[in-house]
Structures are given as structure tokens and as C-alpha cells.
PDB file of C-alpha atoms and ligand atoms in Angstrom:
ATOM      1  CA  MET A1391       0.000   0.000   0.000  1.00 46.00           C
ATOM      2  CA  SER A1392       1.282   3.506  -0.804  1.00 50.00           C
ATOM      3  CA  PRO A1393       2.167   5.715   2.153  1.00 51.00           C
ATOM      4  CA  ALA A1394      -0.183   8.587   2.919  1.00 47.00           C
ATOM      5  CA  PRO A1395       0.644  11.654   0.865  1.00 51.00           C
ATOM      6  CA  ALA A1396       2.216  14.680   2.499  1.00 47.00           C
ATOM      7  CA  ALA A1397       0.789  18.105   1.734  1.00 50.00           C
ATOM      8  CA  ALA A1398       0.749  18.311  -2.068  1.00 54.00           C
ATOM      9  CA  PRO A1399       2.806  21.197  -3.383  1.00 57.00           C
ATOM     10  CA  ALA A1400       1.302  23.918  -5.551  1.00 76.00           C
ATOM     11  CA  VAL A1401       2.559  23.360  -9.080  1.00 86.00           C
ATOM     12  CA  PRO A1402       3.526  26.443 -11.096  1.00 88.00           C
ATOM     13  CA  ALA A1403       2.977  26.596 -14.865  1.00 89.00           C
ATOM     14  CA  ARG A1404       5.895  25.132 -16.825  1.00 89.00           C
ATOM     15  CA  LYS A1405       6.588  24.888 -20.531  1.00 87.00           C
ATOM     16  CA  ILE A1406       7.097  21.178 -21.334  1.00 93.00           C
ATOM     17  CA  THR A1407       7.119  20.776 -25.090  1.00 89.00           C
ATOM     18  CA  THR A1408       7.009  17.388 -26.807  1.00 91.00           C
ATOM     19  CA  ARG A1409       9.115  17.873 -29.935  1.00 92.00           C
ATOM     20  CA  ARG A1410       8.700  14.924 -32.288  1.00 91.00           C
ATOM     21  CA  ILE A1411      12.189  15.020 -33.646  1.00 90.00           C
ATOM     22  CA  GLU A1412      14.194  12.625 -35.807  1.00 88.00           C
ATOM     23  CA  PHE A1413      17.966  12.525 -35.866  1.00 86.00           C
ATOM     24  CA  GLU A1414      20.119  10.644 -38.309  1.00 80.00           C
ATOM     25  CA  TYR A1415      23.654   9.409 -37.908  1.00 73.00           C
ATOM     26  CA  PRO A1416      25.611   8.721 -41.091  1.00 64.00           C
ATOM     27  CA  THR A1417      28.084   6.016 -39.990  1.00 59.00           C
ATOM     28  CA  SER A1418      30.826   7.347 -42.214  1.00 60.00           C
ATOM     29  CA  GLN A1419      30.755  10.668 -40.355  1.00 64.00           C
ATOM     30  CA  THR A1420      31.033   9.339 -36.816  1.00 74.00           C
ATOM     31  CA  PRO A1421      34.525   8.507 -35.555  1.00 84.00           C
ATOM     32  CA  ARG A1422      34.741   5.301 -33.481  1.00 89.00           C
ATOM     33  CA  HIS A1423      35.509   7.245 -30.293  1.00 94.00           C
ATOM     34  CA  PHE A1424      32.972   9.957 -30.883  1.00 91.00           C
ATOM     35  CA  MET A1425      33.808  11.906 -27.689  1.00 93.00           C
ATOM     36  CA  ASN A1426      36.660  13.849 -29.291  1.00 93.00           C
ATOM     37  CA  GLY A1427      38.688  10.659 -29.805  1.00 94.00           C
ATOM     38  CA  ASP A1428      38.623   9.812 -26.082  1.00 96.00           C
ATOM     39  CA  PRO A1429      37.924   6.061 -25.615  1.00 96.00           C
ATOM     40  CA  ALA A1430      36.958   6.104 -21.916  1.00 97.00           C
ATOM     41  CA  MET A1431      34.582   9.060 -22.245  1.00 96.00           C
ATOM     42  CA  SER A1432      33.060   7.548 -25.419  1.00 96.00           C
ATOM     43  CA  HIS A1433      32.301   4.311 -23.565  1.00 96.00           C
ATOM     44  CA  VAL A1434      30.812   6.172 -20.596  1.00 96.00           C
ATOM     45  CA  VAL A1435      28.486   8.186 -22.852  1.00 95.00           C
ATOM     46  CA  ALA A1436      27.595   5.075 -24.922  1.00 95.00           C
ATOM     47  CA  MET A1437      26.842   3.247 -21.676  1.00 95.00           C
ATOM     48  CA  LEU A1438      24.519   6.031 -20.501  1.00 95.00           C
ATOM     49  CA  SER A1439      22.811   6.162 -23.890  1.00 95.00           C
ATOM     50  CA  SER A1440      22.293   2.366 -23.740  1.00 95.00           C
ATOM     51  CA  VAL A1441      20.500   2.714 -20.410  1.00 95.00           C
ATOM     52  CA  PHE A1442      18.152   5.517 -21.494  1.00 95.00           C
ATOM     53  CA  PRO A1443      15.488   3.672 -23.567  1.00 95.00           C
ATOM     54  CA  GLU A1444      14.575   1.057 -20.946  1.00 94.00           C
ATOM     55  CA  GLY A1445      15.160   3.533 -18.121  1.00 94.00           C
ATOM     56  CA  GLU A1446      12.818   6.062 -19.669  1.00 95.00           C
ATOM     57  CA  ASP A1447      10.164   3.413 -20.305  1.00 94.00           C
ATOM     58  CA  MET A1448      10.324   2.659 -16.590  1.00 94.00           C
ATOM     59  CA  PHE A1449      10.048   6.365 -15.703  1.00 96.00           C
ATOM     60  CA  VAL A1450       6.927   6.646 -17.842  1.00 96.00           C
ATOM     61  CA  ARG A1451       5.344   3.505 -16.331  1.00 95.00           C
ATOM     62  CA  SER A1452       6.023   4.623 -12.776  1.00 96.00           C
ATOM     63  CA  VAL A1453       4.431   8.054 -13.333  1.00 97.00           C
ATOM     64  CA  ARG A1454       1.560   6.611 -15.375  1.00 96.00           C
ATOM     65  CA  ASN A1455       0.713   4.299 -12.441  1.00 95.00           C
ATOM     66  CA  TYR A1456      -0.483   7.389 -10.594  1.00 96.00           C
ATOM     67  CA  ARG A1457      -1.938   9.385 -13.464  1.00 93.00           C
ATOM     68  CA  ASP A1458      -5.505   8.875 -12.258  1.00 93.00           C
ATOM     69  CA  ARG A1459      -4.659  10.275  -8.835  1.00 94.00           C
ATOM     70  CA  ILE A1460      -3.398  13.565 -10.227  1.00 94.00           C
ATOM     71  CA  THR A1461      -6.305  15.962 -10.167  1.00 92.00           C
ATOM     72  CA  GLU A1462      -4.559  19.312 -10.390  1.00 93.00           C
ATOM     73  CA  PRO A1463      -4.935  20.430 -14.047  1.00 93.00           C
ATOM     74  CA  GLU A1464      -1.447  21.983 -14.292  1.00 94.00           C
ATOM     75  CA  LEU A1465       0.323  18.860 -13.000  1.00 95.00           C
ATOM     76  CA  LYS A1466      -1.905  16.646 -15.179  1.00 95.00           C
ATOM     77  CA  LYS A1467      -0.839  18.661 -18.218  1.00 95.00           C
ATOM     78  CA  GLN A1468       2.833  18.417 -17.212  1.00 96.00           C
ATOM     79  CA  VAL A1469       2.562  14.647 -16.776  1.00 96.00           C
ATOM     80  CA  GLY A1470       1.361  14.489 -20.405  1.00 95.00           C
ATOM     81  CA  GLY A1471       4.384  16.578 -21.482  1.00 96.00           C
ATOM     82  CA  PHE A1472       6.761  14.412 -19.428  1.00 97.00           C
ATOM     83  CA  ILE A1473       5.423  11.173 -20.954  1.00 96.00           C
ATOM     84  CA  GLY A1474       5.580  12.633 -24.468  1.00 96.00           C
ATOM     85  CA  GLN A1475       9.166  13.844 -24.051  1.00 96.00           C
ATOM     86  CA  GLU A1476      10.455  10.611 -22.492  1.00 97.00           C
ATOM     87  CA  ALA A1477       8.830   8.493 -25.219  1.00 95.00           C
ATOM     88  CA  ILE A1478      10.690  10.425 -27.946  1.00 95.00           C
ATOM     89  CA  HIS A1479      13.953  10.324 -25.944  1.00 96.00           C
ATOM     90  CA  GLY A1480      13.684   6.539 -25.736  1.00 95.00           C
ATOM     91  CA  ARG A1481      13.007   6.229 -29.470  1.00 94.00           C
ATOM     92  CA  GLU A1482      15.883   8.508 -30.516  1.00 94.00           C
ATOM     93  CA  HIS A1483      18.369   6.925 -28.115  1.00 95.00           C
ATOM     94  CA  ARG A1484      17.379   3.483 -29.425  1.00 95.00           C
ATOM     95  CA  SER A1485      18.198   4.670 -32.915  1.00 93.00           C
ATOM     96  CA  PHE A1486      21.517   6.194 -31.727  1.00 93.00           C
ATOM     97  CA  ASN A1487      22.290   2.978 -29.835  1.00 95.00           C
ATOM     98  CA  GLU A1488      21.767   0.890 -32.990  1.00 93.00           C
ATOM     99  CA  HIS A1489      24.270   3.179 -34.666  1.00 91.00           C
ATOM    100  CA  LEU A1490      26.720   2.704 -31.764  1.00 93.00           C
ATOM    101  CA  GLN A1491      26.176  -1.069 -31.868  1.00 94.00           C
ATOM    102  CA  ALA A1492      27.146  -1.060 -35.550  1.00 91.00           C
ATOM    103  CA  MET A1493      30.302   0.816 -34.519  1.00 91.00           C
ATOM    104  CA  GLY A1494      31.212  -1.941 -32.031  1.00 91.00           C
ATOM    105  CA  TYR A1495      29.696  -0.681 -28.747  1.00 95.00           C
ATOM    106  CA  PRO A1496      27.799  -3.341 -26.723  1.00 94.00           C
ATOM    107  CA  THR A1497      24.666  -1.188 -26.501  1.00 95.00           C
ATOM    108  CA  LEU A1498      22.159  -3.977 -27.200  1.00 94.00           C
ATOM    109  CA  PHE A1499      23.606  -6.198 -24.480  1.00 93.00           C
ATOM    110  CA  ILE A1500      23.408  -3.339 -21.963  1.00 93.00           C
ATOM    111  CA  ASP A1501      19.871  -2.556 -23.113  1.00 94.00           C
ATOM    112  CA  ARG A1502      18.834  -6.182 -22.413  1.00 93.00           C
ATOM    113  CA  CYS A1503      20.468  -6.120 -18.949  1.00 91.00           C
ATOM    114  CA  VAL A1504      18.683  -2.872 -18.116  1.00 90.00           C
ATOM    115  CA  HIS A1505      15.403  -4.304 -19.404  1.00 90.00           C
ATOM    116  CA  TYR A1506      15.800  -7.220 -17.031  1.00 87.00           C
ATOM    117  CA  GLY A1507      16.554  -4.932 -14.079  1.00 84.00           C
ATOM    118  CA  PHE A1508      14.077  -2.144 -14.721  1.00 81.00           C
ATOM    119  CA  PHE A1509      11.197  -4.033 -16.315  1.00 78.00           C
ATOM    120  CA  HIS A1510      11.242  -7.203 -14.233  1.00 79.00           C
ATOM    121  CA  GLY A1511      13.103  -5.951 -11.147  1.00 77.00           C
ATOM    122  CA  SER A1512      11.134  -2.780 -10.571  1.00 78.00           C
ATOM    123  CA  ARG A1513       7.838  -4.703 -10.682  1.00 79.00           C
ATOM    124  CA  LEU A1514       8.857  -6.439  -7.442  1.00 88.00           C
ATOM    125  CA  LEU A1515       8.804  -3.066  -5.690  1.00 92.00           C
ATOM    126  CA  PRO A1516       5.753  -1.131  -4.443  1.00 95.00           C
ATOM    127  CA  LYS A1517       4.585   1.491  -6.926  1.00 95.00           C
ATOM    128  CA  SER A1518       5.518   4.309  -4.548  1.00 96.00           C
ATOM    129  CA  TRP A1519       9.135   3.040  -4.531  1.00 96.00           C
ATOM    130  CA  GLN A1520       9.167   2.760  -8.320  1.00 95.00           C
ATOM    131  CA  LEU A1521       8.058   6.390  -8.491  1.00 97.00           C
ATOM    132  CA  ALA A1522      10.667   7.424  -5.899  1.00 97.00           C
ATOM    133  CA  ILE A1523      13.378   5.747  -7.997  1.00 96.00           C
ATOM    134  CA  THR A1524      12.159   7.676 -11.042  1.00 97.00           C
ATOM    135  CA  ALA A1525      12.221  10.978  -9.125  1.00 98.00           C
ATOM    136  CA  ALA A1526      15.791  10.248  -7.932  1.00 98.00           C
ATOM    137  CA  LEU A1527      17.000   9.316 -11.421  1.00 97.00           C
ATOM    138  CA  GLU A1528      15.300  12.388 -12.833  1.00 98.00           C
ATOM    139  CA  HIS A1529      17.399  14.441 -10.415  1.00 98.00           C
ATOM    140  CA  TYR A1530      20.488  12.733 -11.836  1.00 97.00           C
ATOM    141  CA  THR A1531      19.472  13.368 -15.440  1.00 97.00           C
ATOM    142  CA  ALA A1532      18.575  17.014 -14.702  1.00 98.00           C
ATOM    143  CA  THR A1533      21.881  17.611 -12.909  1.00 97.00           C
ATOM    144  CA  LEU A1534      23.902  16.055 -15.743  1.00 96.00           C
ATOM    145  CA  ALA A1535      21.749  17.886 -18.308  1.00 97.00           C
ATOM    146  CA  GLU A1536      22.224  21.310 -16.732  1.00 97.00           C
ATOM    147  CA  THR A1537      25.969  20.642 -16.349  1.00 97.00           C
ATOM    148  CA  LEU A1538      26.102  19.976 -20.083  1.00 96.00           C
ATOM    149  CA  LEU A1539      24.046  23.061 -20.967  1.00 97.00           C
ATOM    150  CA  GLY A1540      25.849  25.399 -18.577  1.00 96.00           C
ATOM    151  CA  ASN A1541      29.476  24.264 -18.622  1.00 95.00           C
ATOM    152  CA  ALA A1542      31.515  24.885 -21.782  1.00 95.00           C
ATOM    153  CA  GLU A1543      34.189  22.520 -20.461  1.00 95.00           C
ATOM    154  CA  ALA A1544      31.620  19.696 -20.280  1.00 95.00           C
ATOM    155  CA  ARG A1545      30.503  20.399 -23.864  1.00 95.00           C
ATOM    156  CA  ALA A1546      34.137  20.503 -25.012  1.00 94.00           C
ATOM    157  CA  GLU A1547      34.388  16.793 -24.123  1.00 93.00           C
ATOM    158  CA  PHE A1548      32.436  16.228 -27.360  1.00 91.00           C
ATOM    159  CA  GLY A1549      35.075  18.119 -29.328  1.00 91.00           C
ATOM    160  CA  PRO A1550      34.485  21.241 -31.422  1.00 89.00           C
ATOM    161  CA  GLU A1551      30.915  22.495 -31.247  1.00 89.00           C
ATOM    162  CA  ASP A1552      28.671  20.784 -33.806  1.00 85.00           C
ATOM    163  CA  LEU A1553      24.961  21.512 -33.492  1.00 84.00           C
ATOM    164  CA  SER A1554      23.953  19.664 -36.667  1.00 80.00           C
ATOM    165  CA  ALA A1555      21.329  16.920 -36.465  1.00 76.00           C
ATOM    166  CA  ALA A1556      23.954  14.253 -37.194  1.00 75.00           C
ATOM    167  CA  SER A1557      26.066  14.791 -34.083  1.00 83.00           C
ATOM    168  CA  ALA A1558      25.921  12.952 -30.753  1.00 87.00           C
ATOM    169  CA  GLN A1559      26.460  16.352 -29.153  1.00 90.00           C
ATOM    170  CA  THR A1560      23.169  17.697 -30.516  1.00 91.00           C
ATOM    171  CA  LEU A1561      21.235  14.589 -29.493  1.00 93.00           C
ATOM    172  CA  LEU A1562      22.491  15.016 -25.933  1.00 95.00           C
ATOM    173  CA  LEU A1563      21.841  18.782 -25.932  1.00 95.00           C
ATOM    174  CA  TRP A1564      18.247  18.311 -27.126  1.00 95.00           C
ATOM    175  CA  HIS A1565      17.769  15.610 -24.487  1.00 96.00           C
ATOM    176  CA  ALA A1566      19.355  17.881 -21.871  1.00 97.00           C
ATOM    177  CA  VAL A1567      16.984  20.764 -22.680  1.00 97.00           C
ATOM    178  CA  GLU A1568      13.947  18.519 -22.250  1.00 97.00           C
ATOM    179  CA  GLU A1569      15.281  16.847 -19.075  1.00 97.00           C
ATOM    180  CA  SER A1570      15.639  20.311 -17.598  1.00 97.00           C
ATOM    181  CA  GLU A1571      12.164  21.337 -18.796  1.00 97.00           C
ATOM    182  CA  HIS A1572      10.469  18.389 -17.061  1.00 97.00           C
ATOM    183  CA  LYS A1573      12.853  17.928 -14.124  1.00 98.00           C
ATOM    184  CA  ALA A1574      10.216  18.619 -11.479  1.00 97.00           C
ATOM    185  CA  VAL A1575       7.344  16.514 -12.846  1.00 97.00           C
ATOM    186  CA  ALA A1576       8.133  13.074 -11.350  1.00 98.00           C
ATOM    187  CA  PHE A1577       9.151  14.773  -8.098  1.00 98.00           C
ATOM    188  CA  ASP A1578       5.882  16.722  -7.899  1.00 97.00           C
ATOM    189  CA  VAL A1579       3.848  13.590  -8.657  1.00 97.00           C
ATOM    190  CA  TYR A1580       5.794  11.779  -5.921  1.00 97.00           C
ATOM    191  CA  GLN A1581       5.167  14.591  -3.427  1.00 96.00           C
ATOM    192  CA  THR A1582       1.494  14.604  -4.351  1.00 95.00           C
ATOM    193  CA  VAL A1583       0.782  10.883  -4.092  1.00 95.00           C
ATOM    194  CA  CYS A1584       3.367   9.720  -1.552  1.00 93.00           C
ATOM    195  CA  GLY A1585       5.670  12.420  -0.195  1.00 93.00           C
ATOM    196  CA  SER A1586       7.588  10.227   2.268  1.00 96.00           C
ATOM    197  CA  HIS A1587      10.974  11.833   2.895  1.00 97.00           C
ATOM    198  CA  ARG A1588      12.333   8.537   4.285  1.00 97.00           C
ATOM    199  CA  ILE A1589      11.538   6.604   1.086  1.00 97.00           C
ATOM    200  CA  ARG A1590      12.903   9.474  -1.021  1.00 97.00           C
ATOM    201  CA  VAL A1591      16.259   9.390   0.820  1.00 98.00           C
ATOM    202  CA  ILE A1592      16.553   5.584   0.857  1.00 97.00           C
ATOM    203  CA  THR A1593      15.813   5.298  -2.855  1.00 97.00           C
ATOM    204  CA  MET A1594      18.215   8.146  -3.713  1.00 97.00           C
ATOM    205  CA  ASN A1595      21.016   6.421  -1.802  1.00 97.00           C
ATOM    206  CA  LEU A1596      20.300   3.107  -3.529  1.00 96.00           C
ATOM    207  CA  VAL A1597      20.057   4.827  -6.922  1.00 95.00           C
ATOM    208  CA  THR A1598      23.428   6.536  -6.323  1.00 96.00           C
ATOM    209  CA  LEU A1599      25.059   3.220  -5.507  1.00 96.00           C
ATOM    210  CA  GLY A1600      23.481   1.468  -8.516  1.00 93.00           C
ATOM    211  CA  PHE A1601      24.180   4.375 -10.878  1.00 92.00           C
ATOM    212  CA  LEU A1602      27.869   4.616  -9.930  1.00 93.00           C
ATOM    213  CA  LEU A1603      28.517   0.861  -9.864  1.00 94.00           C
ATOM    214  CA  GLY A1604      26.548   0.292 -13.087  1.00 92.00           C
ATOM    215  CA  THR A1605      28.272   3.092 -14.992  1.00 93.00           C
ATOM    216  CA  VAL A1606      31.765   2.130 -13.832  1.00 94.00           C
ATOM    217  CA  ALA A1607      31.283  -1.635 -14.376  1.00 93.00           C
ATOM    218  CA  GLY A1608      29.498  -1.258 -17.733  1.00 93.00           C
ATOM    219  CA  SER A1609      32.057   1.218 -19.101  1.00 94.00           C
ATOM    220  CA  ALA A1610      34.988  -0.889 -17.856  1.00 95.00           C
ATOM    221  CA  VAL A1611      33.658  -4.045 -19.541  1.00 94.00           C
ATOM    222  CA  ALA A1612      32.998  -2.119 -22.766  1.00 94.00           C
ATOM    223  CA  LEU A1613      36.570  -0.757 -22.693  1.00 96.00           C
ATOM    224  CA  LEU A1614      37.936  -4.277 -22.171  1.00 95.00           C
ATOM    225  CA  LEU A1615      35.990  -5.430 -25.240  1.00 94.00           C
ATOM    226  CA  ASP A1616      37.427  -2.602 -27.350  1.00 96.00           C
ATOM    227  CA  GLY A1617      40.432  -3.643 -29.480  1.00 95.00           C
ATOM    228  CA  HIS A1618      41.836  -0.110 -29.183  1.00 96.00           C
ATOM    229  CA  THR A1619      42.517  -0.774 -25.487  1.00 96.00           C
ATOM    230  CA  TYR A1620      45.038  -3.481 -26.426  1.00 97.00           C
ATOM    231  CA  ARG A1621      46.486  -1.753 -29.473  1.00 97.00           C
ATOM    232  CA  HIS A1622      46.963   1.561 -27.631  1.00 97.00           C
ATOM    233  CA  PRO A1623      47.169   0.761 -23.897  1.00 96.00           C
ATOM    234  CA  ILE A1624      48.922   3.985 -22.900  1.00 96.00           C
ATOM    235  CA  HIS A1625      46.430   6.170 -24.754  1.00 96.00           C
ATOM    236  CA  THR A1626      43.581   4.235 -23.095  1.00 96.00           C
ATOM    237  CA  ALA A1627      45.157   4.449 -19.623  1.00 96.00           C
ATOM    238  CA  ARG A1628      45.573   8.226 -19.998  1.00 97.00           C
ATOM    239  CA  SER A1629      41.983   8.502 -21.150  1.00 96.00           C
ATOM    240  CA  VAL A1630      40.766   6.591 -18.060  1.00 96.00           C
ATOM    241  CA  ALA A1631      42.952   8.764 -15.785  1.00 96.00           C
ATOM    242  CA  ARG A1632      41.469  11.921 -17.368  1.00 95.00           C
ATOM    243  CA  LEU A1633      38.000  10.880 -16.184  1.00 93.00           C
ATOM    244  CA  ARG A1634      38.974  11.923 -12.657  1.00 91.00           C
ATOM    245  CA  ARG A1635      39.202  15.534 -13.838  1.00 91.00           C
ATOM    246  CA  SER A1636      35.959  15.364 -15.804  1.00 92.00           C
ATOM    247  CA  PRO A1637      33.602  18.327 -15.268  1.00 93.00           C
ATOM    248  CA  TRP A1638      30.870  15.746 -14.529  1.00 90.00           C
ATOM    249  CA  LEU A1639      32.695  14.548 -11.425  1.00 91.00           C
ATOM    250  CA  ARG A1640      33.335  17.930  -9.800  1.00 93.00           C
ATOM    251  CA  ARG A1641      32.390  18.707  -6.229  1.00 93.00           C
ATOM    252  CA  ASP A1642      29.624  21.126  -7.216  1.00 94.00           C
ATOM    253  CA  VAL A1643      27.917  18.384  -9.249  1.00 96.00           C
ATOM    254  CA  ALA A1644      28.198  15.910  -6.336  1.00 95.00           C
ATOM    255  CA  ARG A1645      26.909  18.582  -3.921  1.00 96.00           C
ATOM    256  CA  ARG A1646      23.927  19.187  -6.150  1.00 96.00           C
ATOM    257  CA  ILE A1647      23.139  15.472  -6.295  1.00 96.00           C
ATOM    258  CA  ARG A1648      23.316  15.253  -2.485  1.00 96.00           C
ATOM    259  CA  ASP A1649      21.024  18.257  -2.152  1.00 97.00           C
ATOM    260  CA  TYR A1650      18.166  15.950  -3.121  1.00 98.00           C
ATOM    261  CA  ASN A1651      18.175  14.402   0.356  1.00 97.00           C
ATOM    262  CA  ARG A1652      17.286  17.713   2.053  1.00 97.00           C
ATOM    263  CA  ARG A1653      13.791  17.536   3.513  1.00 96.00           C
ATOM    264  CA  ASP A1654      12.793  20.823   1.842  1.00 96.00           C
ATOM    265  CA  PHE A1655      14.478  20.082  -1.511  1.00 97.00           C
ATOM    266  CA  HIS A1656      12.696  20.856  -4.765  1.00 97.00           C
ATOM    267  CA  PRO A1657      14.190  20.343  -8.269  1.00 97.00           C
ATOM    268  CA  GLU A1658      13.544  23.989  -9.087  1.00 95.00           C
ATOM    269  CA  ASP A1659      15.824  25.147  -6.273  1.00 96.00           C
ATOM    270  CA  HIS A1660      18.364  25.028  -9.121  1.00 94.00           C
ATOM    271  CA  ASP A1661      17.062  27.709 -11.443  1.00 95.00           C
ATOM    272  CA  ALA A1662      17.830  26.876 -15.072  1.00 96.00           C
ATOM    273  CA  ALA A1663      15.423  29.315 -16.755  1.00 95.00           C
ATOM    274  CA  ALA A1664      18.176  31.397 -18.401  1.00 96.00           C
ATOM    275  CA  LEU A1665      20.029  28.295 -19.600  1.00 96.00           C
ATOM    276  CA  LEU A1666      16.840  26.891 -21.070  1.00 96.00           C
ATOM    277  CA  ASP A1667      16.062  30.144 -22.884  1.00 95.00           C
ATOM    278  CA  GLU A1668      19.550  30.178 -24.378  1.00 96.00           C
ATOM    279  CA  TRP A1669      19.477  26.569 -25.603  1.00 96.00           C
ATOM    280  CA  ARG A1670      15.877  26.576 -26.784  1.00 94.00           C
ATOM    281  CA  GLY A1671      16.889  29.573 -28.878  1.00 94.00           C
ATOM    282  CA  ARG A1672      20.008  27.923 -30.306  1.00 94.00           C
ATOM    283  CA  LEU A1673      18.299  24.633 -31.147  1.00 93.00           C
ATOM    284  CA  PHE A1674      14.683  25.605 -31.848  1.00 91.00           C
ATOM    285  CA  GLY A1675      14.595  29.416 -32.124  1.00 88.00           C
ATOM    286  CA  ALA A1676      14.135  31.474 -35.309  1.00 87.00           C
ATOM    287  CA  SER A1677      17.362  30.079 -36.765  1.00 85.00           C
ATOM    288  CA  GLY A1678      17.557  26.992 -34.528  1.00 87.00           C
ATOM    289  CA  THR A1679      19.749  24.225 -35.916  1.00 87.00           C
ATOM    290  CA  LEU A1680      17.174  21.492 -35.255  1.00 88.00           C
ATOM    291  CA  ASN A1681      14.072  23.132 -36.674  1.00 87.00           C
ATOM    292  CA  ASP A1682      14.088  21.095 -39.873  1.00 82.00           C
ATOM    293  CA  ARG A1683      14.264  17.861 -37.828  1.00 83.00           C
ATOM    294  CA  ILE A1684      11.102  18.510 -35.826  1.00 82.00           C
ATOM    295  CA  ARG A1685       8.047  16.793 -37.319  1.00 75.00           C
ATOM    296  CA  THR A1686       5.449  18.146 -34.875  1.00 73.00           C
ATOM    297  CA  THR A1687       5.345  19.742 -31.435  1.00 72.00           C
ATOM    298  CA  ALA A1688       2.827  19.501 -28.631  1.00 73.00           C
ATOM    299  CA  GLY A1689       2.505  21.480 -25.439  1.00 67.00           C
ATOM    300  CA  ALA A1690       4.517  24.512 -26.607  1.00 50.00           C
ATOM    301  CA  ALA A1691       3.416  27.643 -24.774  1.00 47.00           C
TER     302      ALA A1691
HETATM  303 FE1  FE2 B2293      14.746  11.616 -21.074  1.00 51.42          FE
HETATM  304 FE1  FE2 B2294      13.483  12.713 -17.729  1.00 51.42          FE
END
């Protein structure tokens, strides 16, 4: 049985646009180590991309479980935007992952492992815990997304800026914009239907452990399966050592992740409005680089 809900928060209006977008990745134009020639970083990003489709399906299921209990019109509308955005993210990452698989990354194997864990494993948990896991992982995706959008050093890990529809960089930037747009939805649904701070903290701690172990183990195995590791061991070792200085592993990012366990935390404590305006403009504004890739939009304000 779900715990009794705490006082439901008032939900402000938010712009959560479902952009039905289609990317394409000409194989000939993507170097094997697409993160600026860095093998370790390429495997980490490929690993994260492999997890997204099944992960996002689970996010959608866990929020949809409570859709009928959301009565506030604004939150109801945002749940629709959240589901729409995550569905397209899953589809586009699947297509990117097929491309990575053809390039030698074990994305399909990781996808199957994640399916087993998220689809079968999460069903053993109460629905309130499934939703709490989604809210915790959404905090991770929003934190990583806003690091990408706001930190030029993080974007430089992709190499020179390329905002065309054929680059991994653009796929991640589009995904980052939408993760930031809907970062509060799963959390607000959780606060509305459950709200237990204890469950929120326990699940966040478990998610942190699983996220770190999964990313490290998955990326390490993928690196060990990569012939480059054996042909160029020193280059690979330097690339692994560089991860320690990655902008994604800085103290401010870790502090922001930990912030989630504060009793009075809310995802919008981290204001990303200016960042979102900037990147919506660059990707989808009057001369946005992705405009010709968008088939339809829904929910745009
Ligand atoms: Fe997503
Ligand atoms: Fe998300």
C-alpha cells in the first residue's frame, strides 16, 4: 500500500514541449571514439545512452501508475508533457544505440540487462518506490543535463561544437533541454501521491550506488571489449585517468546530487530558466539548428 501523501505542493505553470524530432547518424561521419577521440569518455556516454530507452520506459510507467490520482490540471498537463518527451527520448536513443552497436559498442547487451533490471526488477517493488526511484534518477538526469548546458568545459568533451542533427552532441543537448524542462514533474507527482521523505532518501542512496557501480562496471567491460585498449594501452590508460578531472565529477555536481536528500528540496531550487532560454533559442529558435528535424510539437506555450 502507498504511504499517505504529504501536503501536495502547488505546481507552477511550466513549458514542457514534446518535440517529435528525428535525428540521423551517417556512420561514415562518426569517428569510433565519438567523444573527441577519447575512448573512456566515449564508452561512458555510450553506456549512458544504452541505459536511457529502458530507463525512460520505466520512468513513464512509474508516473503513469499514478496518473488517475493527479487531479490538479497543471500537474496533469505536465505529466502528459513528461510522458511525451520521455517516449521520444527513448526512441531517438534506441536509434543512436543501434548506430553505436554497428560501430562496435555493446549497446544492445546493456539494453537487455537494463530491461531485465528495470522491467522485471522494478515490478517487485511497491509502486511508490518505483516512483521514488524515477524521481531520484530524474534528479540525476537534470543535474547532468544542466551541467552539459551550462558548462563549456563539459561540452568541449564532445570536441568542437557541432549543433547539426547528425552529431551525438546535438542529441544530448536536445535531451538535456527537455530533461531540464520536465525535471520537477516526477518529483511533484511523488510529493502529491506519496511524499515520504524517508523513502525518497533511501531510494536516492540506492540509486546513487546502482548508478555509480553500473556506470563504472558497464564502461569498464565495454573498454575491455574494445580492441583499441590493447592496441593503444597507454592512450587508453591516460583517457581513463582523465575521467577523474571530468567536469561531470566535480564537487559542485556531487553537492547538487546530495542536495536531493534535504527535507525541503525541490528540483527547481536550481534555477535553469536562463540556460533553457539560451538553448531553446540555439536549437529551436528562429534560426535553430534542429528546426528542420522537428516533425510536430505539442505542449509549446
Ligand atoms: Fe529523457
Ligand atoms: Fe526525464
